[in-house]
Amino acid sequence: MPDSPASQTAPMRAPAMVSPDQIRSLFAQAMSDMYRAEVPLYGTLMELVAQVNATTLQADPALAAQLQRNGERARLDVERHGAIRVGTAQELATLRRLFAVMGMHPVGYYDLSVAGVPVHSTAFRPVDEAALARNPFRVFTSLLRLELVEDAALREHAARILADRQIFTPAALTLIERSEREGGLNEEHARQFVAEALETFRWHGDATVSHSTYQALGDAHRLIADVVSFHGPHINHLTPRTLDIDAAQAQMHARGIDAKAVIEGPPRRQCPILLRQTSFKALEEVVRFPADGEGSELGTHTARFGEIEQRGLALTPKGRALYDALLAQARASDAAGSTGDDYSARLQAAFAGFPDDYPTLRREGLGYFRYALTAAGRADPRAVASLPAEAAIAAGLASADPIVYEDFLPVSAAGIFQSNLGGGEQRAYAAHANREVFEQALGGAVADEFSIYARLERASLEALGC
Ligand code: OOG
Ligand code: NI
């Protein structure tokens, strides 16, 4: 496949350099292959999703055409997101540089402490349209917040353990520097980079701490044990994108997969919005812990699971405020949040207040849309340019398709964390959003997701001449 041209802001790249998009595609494929070998149930999930998607597209030609028009059809089969959790600012800052080699940049800030998980997070992902169409691979990345651990001795012990580990291979670090210095990597270096980067995300069945330390960390929070006790930030799930998550969920149950009870996010609708997610429970895996004295001791750890997601319309701040209010309304009547038996009924009822047809969503400014000329519009572009966008649509000269949401939802993410850490525990942390501290650790700002969608919408309108 041809490389996309070098970005204008990057230093001049020699012609032999491969594009960041190409490196990301190689990496996403390598991660998927590795995870399928490590967690075979993930392979089952991929097959199931491919089947559901094929059936959905066959039954809904309008949806198939919409995906085709918007460059989403080709990416659907390779689309994934993954998640990792790191322990120190230094680890996060180096990840930022590692992902940048693959054209993945931090977008959004998520505070999960409000939901009882002592982390804050961002998503590394491609940002511009061509890169997303090429391969939208994203990694939800969380930074542990040891400052939320009350026990000072345990906090310091954990910090010491983390300070002693190196989660990147020397060759990966060298290749990151090379890419920064030279403005990219050639094909041989790109392949080496992918192989070396993969090492950071691999599962290690041998812990770095004794079983008693692991347990003490886990008693503070299971997530702390997961981050601190291992050689690196193992990828904890990979998530394919389905076009019908209810069908995929039913399939999981039919195949006896231990799926989460409810789907996180908005309810089923005619016009999907944002993101709906479900997962299968984390596997219990055997781990070898070094003994305090000599030898080692076997134990288990649950961290790695599989997830499925369905993506829909990206909402404007106004649409998002409505979403947050209706979700809070559905959850408020049940302290257990999204676990109650009648939760889906309550969710459906609450969301009756959210318009469910694209023209209304667009006219009320609830979502972002991509405008394009129809065949009639292409035949007479000057007629389009003289009309306001709404009139061009009414006259059949232009179309407006939903811009897909590429990001995450903090309440859903917390639900996914909780269902997969095992132990059904709830911790209460006071709200501690601290974006500045996160960006300082990251060594750069996180992009604002709303401005990215707004820019895409504006660019499509400008291209119409409206
Ligand atoms: C991340 C959970 C968040 C999602 O899809 O919302 C996430 C984690 O468990 O580390 O991946
Ligand atoms: Ni996820």
Short mmCIF file of C-alpha atoms and ligand atoms in Angstrom, two decimals:
data_model
loop_
_atom_site.label_atom_id
_atom_site.label_comp_id
_atom_site.label_asym_id
_atom_site.label_seq_id
_atom_site.Cartn_x
_atom_site.Cartn_y
_atom_site.Cartn_z
CA MET A 1 0.00 0.00 0.00
CA PRO A 2 1.29 3.52 -0.75
CA ASP A 3 2.46 5.60 2.16
CA SER A 4 0.63 8.78 2.96
CA PRO A 5 2.82 11.86 2.36
CA ALA A 6 4.99 13.08 5.20
CA SER A 7 3.16 15.51 7.45
CA GLN A 8 4.13 19.07 6.71
CA THR A 9 5.07 19.89 10.27
CA ALA A 10 7.43 16.91 10.68
CA PRO A 11 11.06 17.28 9.70
CA MET A 12 11.86 16.23 6.12
CA ARG A 13 11.76 12.46 5.85
CA ALA A 14 13.89 10.46 3.51
CA PRO A 15 11.78 8.71 0.85
CA ALA A 16 12.48 5.32 2.39
CA MET A 17 10.55 6.19 5.52
CA VAL A 18 7.24 4.49 6.16
CA SER A 19 4.27 6.48 7.37
CA PRO A 20 3.19 6.45 11.03
CA ASP A 21 -0.14 5.04 9.77
CA GLN A 22 1.67 2.06 8.34
CA ILE A 23 3.56 1.44 11.59
CA ARG A 24 0.31 1.67 13.55
CA SER A 25 -1.34 -0.87 11.25
CA LEU A 26 1.56 -3.28 11.72
CA PHE A 27 1.47 -2.76 15.47
CA ALA A 28 -2.31 -3.21 15.77
CA GLN A 29 -2.06 -6.48 13.85
CA ALA A 30 0.86 -7.69 15.96
CA MET A 31 -1.00 -6.84 19.19
CA SER A 32 -4.09 -8.65 17.95
CA ASP A 33 -2.08 -11.77 17.03
CA MET A 34 -0.30 -11.74 20.37
CA TYR A 35 -3.48 -11.30 22.38
CA ARG A 36 -5.25 -14.05 20.47
CA ALA A 37 -2.42 -16.41 21.33
CA GLU A 38 -2.44 -15.30 24.99
CA VAL A 39 -6.23 -15.18 25.47
CA PRO A 40 -7.88 -17.62 23.01
CA LEU A 41 -11.38 -16.45 23.97
CA TYR A 42 -10.51 -13.16 22.30
CA GLY A 43 -10.24 -15.08 19.00
CA THR A 44 -13.73 -16.46 19.56
CA LEU A 45 -14.95 -12.91 20.17
CA MET A 46 -13.43 -11.73 16.90
CA GLU A 47 -15.16 -14.49 14.92
CA LEU A 48 -18.45 -13.77 16.59
CA VAL A 49 -18.19 -10.05 15.84
CA ALA A 50 -17.24 -10.68 12.20
CA GLN A 51 -20.36 -12.84 11.81
CA VAL A 52 -22.65 -10.32 13.47
CA ASN A 53 -21.23 -7.51 11.33
CA ALA A 54 -21.68 -9.47 8.11
CA THR A 55 -25.31 -10.29 9.00
CA THR A 56 -26.04 -6.69 10.00
CA LEU A 57 -24.59 -5.24 6.80
CA GLN A 58 -26.53 -7.71 4.68
CA ALA A 59 -29.79 -6.88 6.42
CA ASP A 60 -29.25 -3.12 6.31
CA PRO A 61 -28.01 -1.88 2.91
CA ALA A 62 -28.53 1.76 3.94
CA LEU A 63 -26.11 1.29 6.84
CA ALA A 64 -23.65 -0.48 4.53
CA ALA A 65 -23.82 2.46 2.10
CA GLN A 66 -23.39 4.98 4.91
CA LEU A 67 -20.25 3.21 6.17
CA GLN A 68 -18.91 3.01 2.63
CA ARG A 69 -19.48 6.75 2.02
CA ASN A 70 -17.63 7.67 5.18
CA GLY A 71 -14.58 5.47 4.82
CA GLU A 72 -15.71 3.27 7.71
CA ARG A 73 -16.39 0.03 5.88
CA ALA A 74 -12.75 -0.90 5.26
CA ARG A 75 -11.56 -0.05 8.74
CA LEU A 76 -14.35 -2.02 10.47
CA ASP A 77 -12.62 -5.38 10.11
CA VAL A 78 -9.34 -4.17 11.62
CA GLU A 79 -10.82 -1.82 14.18
CA ARG A 80 -9.73 -2.38 17.80
CA HIS A 81 -8.99 -0.59 20.98
CA GLY A 82 -6.85 -1.84 23.82
CA ALA A 83 -6.12 -0.74 27.37
CA ILE A 84 -3.08 -0.57 29.62
CA ARG A 85 -2.30 0.85 33.06
CA VAL A 86 1.07 2.32 34.04
CA GLY A 87 2.60 3.24 37.36
CA THR A 88 4.78 6.33 36.96
CA ALA A 89 4.95 9.68 35.20
CA GLN A 90 8.11 8.55 33.46
CA GLU A 91 6.37 5.47 32.05
CA LEU A 92 3.47 7.58 30.79
CA ALA A 93 5.75 10.18 29.22
CA THR A 94 7.73 7.52 27.36
CA LEU A 95 4.49 5.90 26.16
CA ARG A 96 3.49 9.26 24.70
CA ARG A 97 6.68 9.24 22.64
CA LEU A 98 6.27 5.58 21.68
CA PHE A 99 2.70 6.07 20.47
CA ALA A 100 3.69 9.24 18.58
CA VAL A 101 5.94 7.10 16.36
CA MET A 102 2.71 5.40 15.23
CA GLY A 103 0.69 8.59 14.79
CA MET A 104 -1.24 8.09 18.03
CA HIS A 105 -1.73 11.18 20.21
CA PRO A 106 -3.37 11.75 23.59
CA VAL A 107 -7.01 12.81 23.29
CA GLY A 108 -9.29 13.48 26.26
CA TYR A 109 -8.85 13.36 30.02
CA TYR A 110 -10.78 10.83 32.10
CA ASP A 111 -10.93 10.96 35.89
CA LEU A 112 -11.90 7.52 37.17
CA SER A 113 -11.33 8.23 40.85
CA VAL A 114 -14.95 9.43 41.04
CA ALA A 115 -15.96 5.87 40.24
CA GLY A 116 -13.69 4.31 42.84
CA VAL A 117 -10.75 3.48 40.57
CA PRO A 118 -7.49 5.25 41.58
CA VAL A 119 -6.37 6.23 38.07
CA HIS A 120 -6.74 8.99 35.53
CA SER A 121 -6.49 8.32 31.84
CA THR A 122 -6.29 9.42 28.24
CA ALA A 123 -6.66 7.67 24.90
CA PHE A 124 -3.78 7.56 22.43
CA ARG A 125 -5.32 7.58 18.97
CA PRO A 126 -4.98 8.84 15.42
CA VAL A 127 -6.60 12.24 15.05
CA ASP A 128 -7.07 13.22 11.42
CA GLU A 129 -9.61 11.70 9.10
CA ALA A 130 -7.22 9.97 6.71
CA ALA A 131 -5.32 8.37 9.59
CA LEU A 132 -8.55 7.18 11.24
CA ALA A 133 -9.73 5.69 7.97
CA ARG A 134 -6.42 3.91 7.51
CA ASN A 135 -6.42 2.29 10.95
CA PRO A 136 -8.21 3.74 13.98
CA PHE A 137 -6.29 1.70 16.60
CA ARG A 138 -6.51 3.36 20.03
CA VAL A 139 -5.12 2.55 23.44
CA PHE A 140 -6.92 3.68 26.60
CA THR A 141 -4.04 4.44 28.95
CA SER A 142 -4.36 4.89 32.70
CA LEU A 143 -1.88 6.27 35.19
CA LEU A 144 -2.03 4.88 38.72
CA ARG A 145 -2.54 7.55 41.39
CA LEU A 146 -0.57 6.31 44.35
CA GLU A 147 -1.34 9.56 46.17
CA LEU A 148 -4.87 8.21 46.67
CA VAL A 149 -3.52 5.27 48.69
CA GLU A 150 -3.99 6.05 52.38
CA ASP A 151 -1.37 3.77 53.91
CA ALA A 152 1.88 5.77 53.67
CA ALA A 153 4.18 2.77 54.13
CA LEU A 154 2.41 0.79 51.39
CA ARG A 155 2.41 3.83 49.12
CA GLU A 156 6.16 4.24 49.49
CA HIS A 157 6.80 0.54 49.05
CA ALA A 158 4.81 0.55 45.78
CA ALA A 159 6.63 3.67 44.56
CA ARG A 160 10.01 1.99 45.22
CA ILE A 161 9.03 -1.13 43.30
CA LEU A 162 7.85 0.96 40.35
CA ALA A 163 10.98 3.11 40.36
CA ASP A 164 13.06 -0.04 39.90
CA ARG A 165 11.42 -1.37 36.77
CA GLN A 166 12.04 -0.57 33.11
CA ILE A 167 9.03 -1.39 30.94
CA PHE A 168 10.68 -0.54 27.61
CA THR A 169 13.40 -2.53 25.89
CA PRO A 170 16.68 -0.66 25.19
CA ALA A 171 16.10 -1.15 21.45
CA ALA A 172 12.60 0.35 21.67
CA LEU A 173 14.03 3.44 23.37
CA THR A 174 16.75 3.78 20.74
CA LEU A 175 14.22 3.51 17.91
CA ILE A 176 11.92 6.11 19.51
CA GLU A 177 14.89 8.49 19.66
CA ARG A 178 15.81 7.70 16.07
CA SER A 179 12.27 8.40 14.90
CA GLU A 180 12.21 11.71 16.80
CA ARG A 181 15.60 12.71 15.47
CA GLU A 182 15.03 11.73 11.85
CA GLY A 183 11.33 12.39 11.55
CA GLY A 184 10.35 8.76 11.03
CA LEU A 185 11.57 5.19 10.56
CA ASN A 186 12.46 3.24 7.46
CA GLU A 187 10.81 -0.10 6.84
CA GLU A 188 13.42 -2.21 8.56
CA HIS A 189 13.46 0.00 11.64
CA ALA A 190 9.67 0.15 11.65
CA ARG A 191 9.47 -3.63 11.81
CA GLN A 192 12.05 -3.74 14.59
CA PHE A 193 10.17 -1.02 16.43
CA VAL A 194 6.90 -2.97 16.31
CA ALA A 195 8.59 -6.11 17.64
CA GLU A 196 10.32 -4.19 20.43
CA ALA A 197 7.23 -2.15 21.37
CA LEU A 198 5.23 -5.37 21.61
CA GLU A 199 7.50 -6.51 24.46
CA THR A 200 6.15 -3.74 26.69
CA PHE A 201 2.57 -5.00 26.36
CA ARG A 202 3.24 -8.72 26.72
CA TRP A 203 1.86 -10.77 29.61
CA HIS A 204 4.40 -11.93 32.19
CA GLY A 205 3.38 -14.93 34.25
CA ASP A 206 6.11 -14.20 36.76
CA ALA A 207 5.47 -11.41 39.25
CA THR A 208 8.20 -9.10 40.52
CA VAL A 209 6.92 -9.11 44.11
CA SER A 210 6.28 -11.76 46.75
CA HIS A 211 2.81 -13.15 47.20
CA SER A 212 2.40 -11.30 50.50
CA THR A 213 3.33 -7.96 48.91
CA TYR A 214 0.92 -8.71 46.06
CA GLN A 215 -1.81 -9.34 48.60
CA ALA A 216 -1.08 -6.19 50.58
CA LEU A 217 -1.22 -4.14 47.37
CA GLY A 218 -4.44 -5.88 46.36
CA ASP A 219 -6.03 -5.17 49.72
CA ALA A 220 -5.49 -1.45 49.11
CA HIS A 221 -7.04 -1.88 45.65
CA ARG A 222 -6.85 -4.77 43.20
CA LEU A 223 -5.82 -2.35 40.50
CA ILE A 224 -2.73 -1.36 42.46
CA ALA A 225 -1.62 -4.98 42.62
CA ASP A 226 -2.21 -5.29 38.88
CA VAL A 227 -0.05 -2.26 38.05
CA VAL A 228 2.74 -2.71 40.58
CA SER A 229 3.39 -6.47 40.74
CA PHE A 230 4.49 -7.17 37.17
CA HIS A 231 7.34 -6.45 34.77
CA GLY A 232 5.19 -4.29 32.54
CA PRO A 233 1.76 -2.94 31.63
CA HIS A 234 0.30 -6.06 30.01
CA ILE A 235 -2.46 -5.26 27.53
CA ASN A 236 -5.58 -6.07 29.55
CA HIS A 237 -8.09 -6.28 26.70
CA LEU A 238 -8.58 -5.72 23.00
CA THR A 239 -11.94 -4.69 21.67
CA PRO A 240 -13.35 -5.24 18.18
CA ARG A 241 -16.16 -2.99 16.94
CA THR A 242 -19.55 -4.50 16.22
CA LEU A 243 -22.49 -3.01 14.34
CA ASP A 244 -25.02 -4.71 16.65
CA ILE A 245 -23.91 -5.13 20.22
CA ASP A 246 -27.18 -6.65 21.42
CA ALA A 247 -26.80 -9.45 18.89
CA ALA A 248 -23.15 -9.88 19.90
CA GLN A 249 -24.09 -9.99 23.60
CA ALA A 250 -26.79 -12.61 22.89
CA GLN A 251 -24.21 -14.64 20.94
CA MET A 252 -21.77 -14.49 23.85
CA HIS A 253 -24.43 -15.83 26.20
CA ALA A 254 -25.46 -18.49 23.68
CA ARG A 255 -21.86 -19.69 23.47
CA GLY A 256 -21.59 -19.88 27.24
CA ILE A 257 -19.13 -16.97 27.49
CA ASP A 258 -19.26 -15.34 30.93
CA ALA A 259 -20.33 -11.89 29.75
CA LYS A 260 -21.02 -8.85 31.86
CA ALA A 261 -24.70 -8.60 32.84
CA VAL A 262 -25.50 -5.27 31.21
CA ILE A 263 -24.22 -3.24 28.29
CA GLU A 264 -22.56 0.01 29.39
CA GLY A 265 -23.51 3.31 27.81
CA PRO A 266 -26.71 4.47 26.11
CA PRO A 267 -29.59 2.06 25.43
CA ARG A 268 -30.32 0.47 22.05
CA ARG A 269 -31.62 3.13 19.65
CA GLN A 270 -32.50 3.68 15.98
CA CYS A 271 -29.57 6.11 15.76
CA PRO A 272 -26.67 4.86 17.87
CA ILE A 273 -24.88 7.56 19.85
CA LEU A 274 -21.45 7.57 21.49
CA LEU A 275 -20.37 4.15 22.62
CA ARG A 276 -21.95 0.95 23.99
CA GLN A 277 -19.71 -1.72 25.49
CA THR A 278 -19.82 -5.14 27.03
CA SER A 279 -17.11 -7.57 28.07
CA PHE A 280 -16.40 -11.10 29.21
CA LYS A 281 -15.01 -11.52 32.69
CA ALA A 282 -11.28 -11.56 33.25
CA LEU A 283 -9.58 -14.94 33.28
CA GLU A 284 -7.95 -16.28 36.41
CA GLU A 285 -4.33 -16.90 35.43
CA VAL A 286 -1.54 -18.70 37.24
CA VAL A 287 1.28 -16.46 38.41
CA ARG A 288 4.65 -17.36 39.88
CA PHE A 289 5.60 -15.09 42.80
CA PRO A 290 9.21 -14.98 44.02
CA ALA A 291 9.28 -16.22 47.62
CA ASP A 292 10.59 -13.88 50.33
CA GLY A 293 13.30 -16.42 51.01
CA GLU A 294 14.30 -18.80 48.24
CA GLY A 295 12.33 -20.28 45.35
CA SER A 296 8.87 -19.24 44.31
CA GLU A 297 5.23 -19.66 45.10
CA LEU A 298 2.25 -20.08 42.75
CA GLY A 299 -0.85 -17.93 42.93
CA THR A 300 -3.40 -16.42 40.56
CA HIS A 301 -4.27 -13.04 39.11
CA THR A 302 -7.27 -11.82 37.14
CA ALA A 303 -6.66 -8.94 34.77
CA ARG A 304 -7.17 -9.88 31.16
CA PHE A 305 -10.50 -9.95 29.43
CA GLY A 306 -12.26 -9.33 26.13
CA GLU A 307 -14.63 -6.55 25.21
CA ILE A 308 -16.97 -5.63 22.35
CA GLU A 309 -18.10 -2.15 21.45
CA GLN A 310 -20.57 -0.43 19.17
CA ARG A 311 -19.85 3.14 18.13
CA GLY A 312 -22.31 5.80 17.07
CA LEU A 313 -22.74 9.53 16.59
CA ALA A 314 -20.23 11.85 18.29
CA LEU A 315 -22.19 14.30 20.44
CA THR A 316 -21.65 18.05 20.78
CA PRO A 317 -21.19 19.50 24.29
CA LYS A 318 -24.96 20.12 24.29
CA GLY A 319 -25.69 16.50 23.31
CA ARG A 320 -23.16 15.21 25.82
CA ALA A 321 -24.72 17.24 28.64
CA LEU A 322 -28.08 15.68 27.79
CA TYR A 323 -26.52 12.21 27.69
CA ASP A 324 -24.86 12.70 31.09
CA ALA A 325 -28.08 14.00 32.64
CA LEU A 326 -30.21 11.11 31.34
CA LEU A 327 -27.62 8.51 32.34
CA ALA A 328 -27.43 9.98 35.84
CA GLN A 329 -31.23 9.86 36.00
CA ALA A 330 -31.27 6.16 35.07
CA ARG A 331 -28.58 5.31 37.61
CA ALA A 332 -29.77 7.57 40.44
CA SER A 333 -32.65 5.33 41.45
CA ASP A 334 -30.24 2.47 42.12
CA ALA A 335 -27.14 2.93 44.26
CA ALA A 336 -25.57 -0.10 42.59
CA GLY A 337 -25.32 1.80 39.31
CA SER A 338 -25.48 -0.31 36.19
CA THR A 339 -25.99 -3.66 37.89
CA GLY A 340 -29.66 -3.68 38.90
CA ASP A 341 -32.03 -6.12 37.17
CA ASP A 342 -34.37 -3.48 35.79
CA TYR A 343 -31.52 -1.21 34.75
CA SER A 344 -32.11 -1.55 31.01
CA ALA A 345 -35.78 -0.65 31.41
CA ARG A 346 -34.84 2.44 33.43
CA LEU A 347 -32.21 3.38 30.87
CA GLN A 348 -34.70 3.04 27.98
CA ALA A 349 -37.21 5.17 29.87
CA ALA A 350 -34.69 7.89 30.69
CA PHE A 351 -33.46 8.08 27.09
CA ALA A 352 -36.96 8.59 25.71
CA GLY A 353 -35.93 12.23 26.19
CA PHE A 354 -33.11 11.98 23.60
CA PRO A 355 -34.19 12.56 19.98
CA ASP A 356 -33.69 9.42 17.89
CA ASP A 357 -33.63 10.50 14.26
CA TYR A 358 -30.66 12.08 12.50
CA PRO A 359 -32.39 15.19 11.12
CA THR A 360 -33.59 16.18 14.60
CA LEU A 361 -30.25 15.36 16.21
CA ARG A 362 -28.60 17.58 13.62
CA ARG A 363 -31.05 20.47 13.73
CA GLU A 364 -30.96 20.56 17.51
CA GLY A 365 -27.17 20.65 17.48
CA LEU A 366 -26.83 17.44 19.53
CA GLY A 367 -24.33 15.65 17.29
CA TYR A 368 -21.59 16.22 14.71
CA PHE A 369 -22.22 15.42 11.04
CA ARG A 370 -20.16 15.02 7.91
CA TYR A 371 -21.64 16.79 4.91
CA ALA A 372 -21.07 15.62 1.35
CA LEU A 373 -22.49 16.13 -2.12
CA THR A 374 -24.98 13.56 -3.37
CA ALA A 375 -24.84 12.43 -7.02
CA ALA A 376 -27.32 15.21 -7.85
CA GLY A 377 -25.17 17.70 -5.96
CA ARG A 378 -22.05 16.60 -7.80
CA ALA A 379 -23.85 17.19 -11.08
CA ASP A 380 -24.60 20.79 -10.04
CA PRO A 381 -22.08 21.96 -7.42
CA ARG A 382 -22.82 25.62 -8.07
CA ALA A 383 -26.45 25.17 -7.02
CA VAL A 384 -25.21 23.71 -3.73
CA ALA A 385 -22.79 26.54 -3.05
CA SER A 386 -25.60 29.07 -3.28
CA LEU A 387 -27.72 27.29 -0.64
CA PRO A 388 -27.53 26.95 3.14
CA ALA A 389 -26.61 23.37 4.11
CA GLU A 390 -30.13 22.53 5.35
CA ALA A 391 -31.65 23.66 2.06
CA ALA A 392 -29.09 21.66 0.06
CA ILE A 393 -30.02 18.58 2.08
CA ALA A 394 -33.74 19.23 1.63
CA ALA A 395 -33.16 19.56 -2.13
CA GLY A 396 -31.35 16.21 -2.21
CA LEU A 397 -28.08 17.84 -3.27
CA ALA A 398 -26.15 17.11 -0.07
CA SER A 399 -26.11 14.37 2.56
CA ALA A 400 -25.27 14.59 6.27
CA ASP A 401 -23.92 11.43 7.89
CA PRO A 402 -23.09 10.92 11.56
CA ILE A 403 -19.44 11.45 12.53
CA VAL A 404 -18.49 8.41 14.56
CA TYR A 405 -17.42 8.83 18.20
CA GLU A 406 -13.75 7.82 18.48
CA ASP A 407 -13.32 8.30 22.24
CA PHE A 408 -14.39 6.75 25.55
CA LEU A 409 -16.89 7.33 28.36
CA PRO A 410 -15.70 7.59 31.95
CA VAL A 411 -18.77 6.01 33.58
CA SER A 412 -18.63 3.08 31.16
CA ALA A 413 -14.89 2.71 31.61
CA ALA A 414 -15.36 2.52 35.38
CA GLY A 415 -18.01 -0.17 34.88
CA ILE A 416 -15.60 -2.14 32.69
CA PHE A 417 -12.78 -1.77 35.24
CA GLN A 418 -15.03 -2.87 38.08
CA SER A 419 -16.49 -5.91 36.38
CA ASN A 420 -13.03 -7.14 35.53
CA LEU A 421 -10.98 -6.53 38.63
CA GLY A 422 -12.94 -9.28 40.34
CA GLY A 423 -13.99 -9.18 43.95
CA GLY A 424 -16.97 -6.82 43.43
CA GLU A 425 -15.34 -4.30 45.76
CA GLN A 426 -16.28 -0.63 45.86
CA ARG A 427 -13.87 2.04 47.06
CA ALA A 428 -14.85 5.62 47.57
CA TYR A 429 -12.39 8.33 46.56
CA ALA A 430 -13.44 11.95 46.67
CA ALA A 431 -13.61 13.51 43.19
CA HIS A 432 -10.03 14.28 42.29
CA ALA A 433 -9.98 15.37 38.68
CA ASN A 434 -6.55 16.78 38.12
CA ARG A 435 -5.86 17.25 34.50
CA GLU A 436 -2.84 19.51 35.10
CA VAL A 437 -1.06 16.83 37.12
CA PHE A 438 -1.84 14.28 34.43
CA GLU A 439 -0.54 16.50 31.64
CA GLN A 440 2.58 17.24 33.62
CA ALA A 441 3.22 13.50 33.97
CA LEU A 442 2.47 13.00 30.28
CA GLY A 443 4.82 15.79 29.27
CA GLY A 444 2.25 17.47 27.05
CA ALA A 445 -1.38 18.50 26.74
CA VAL A 446 -4.23 16.15 25.87
CA ALA A 447 -6.31 17.27 22.89
CA ASP A 448 -9.93 18.29 23.37
CA GLU A 449 -12.14 15.74 21.61
CA PHE A 450 -14.98 18.17 20.90
CA SER A 451 -12.74 20.49 18.91
CA ILE A 452 -11.57 17.57 16.79
CA TYR A 453 -15.14 16.62 15.81
CA ALA A 454 -16.11 20.25 15.29
CA ARG A 455 -13.15 20.67 12.94
CA LEU A 456 -14.15 17.62 10.90
CA GLU A 457 -17.70 18.91 10.59
CA ARG A 458 -16.55 22.38 9.57
CA ALA A 459 -14.14 21.02 6.98
CA SER A 460 -16.92 18.96 5.37
CA LEU A 461 -19.17 22.04 5.20
CA GLU A 462 -16.42 24.13 3.68
CA ALA A 463 -15.82 21.47 1.05
CA LEU A 464 -19.48 21.83 0.02
CA GLY A 465 -19.03 25.54 -0.32
CA CYS A 466 -22.06 26.11 1.97
C1 OOG B 1 -9.57 0.36 30.96
C2 OOG B 1 -11.06 0.36 30.95
C3 OOG B 1 -11.58 1.40 29.97
C4 OOG B 1 -13.06 1.17 27.95
O1 OOG B 1 -13.32 0.57 26.91
O2 OOG B 1 -13.85 2.01 28.44
C5 OOG B 1 -11.79 0.88 28.62
C6 OOG B 1 -8.94 -0.67 31.85
O3 OOG B 1 -9.61 -1.59 32.34
O4 OOG B 1 -7.71 -0.55 32.02
O5 OOG B 1 -11.02 0.21 28.02
NI NI B 2 -12.09 -1.04 26.64
#
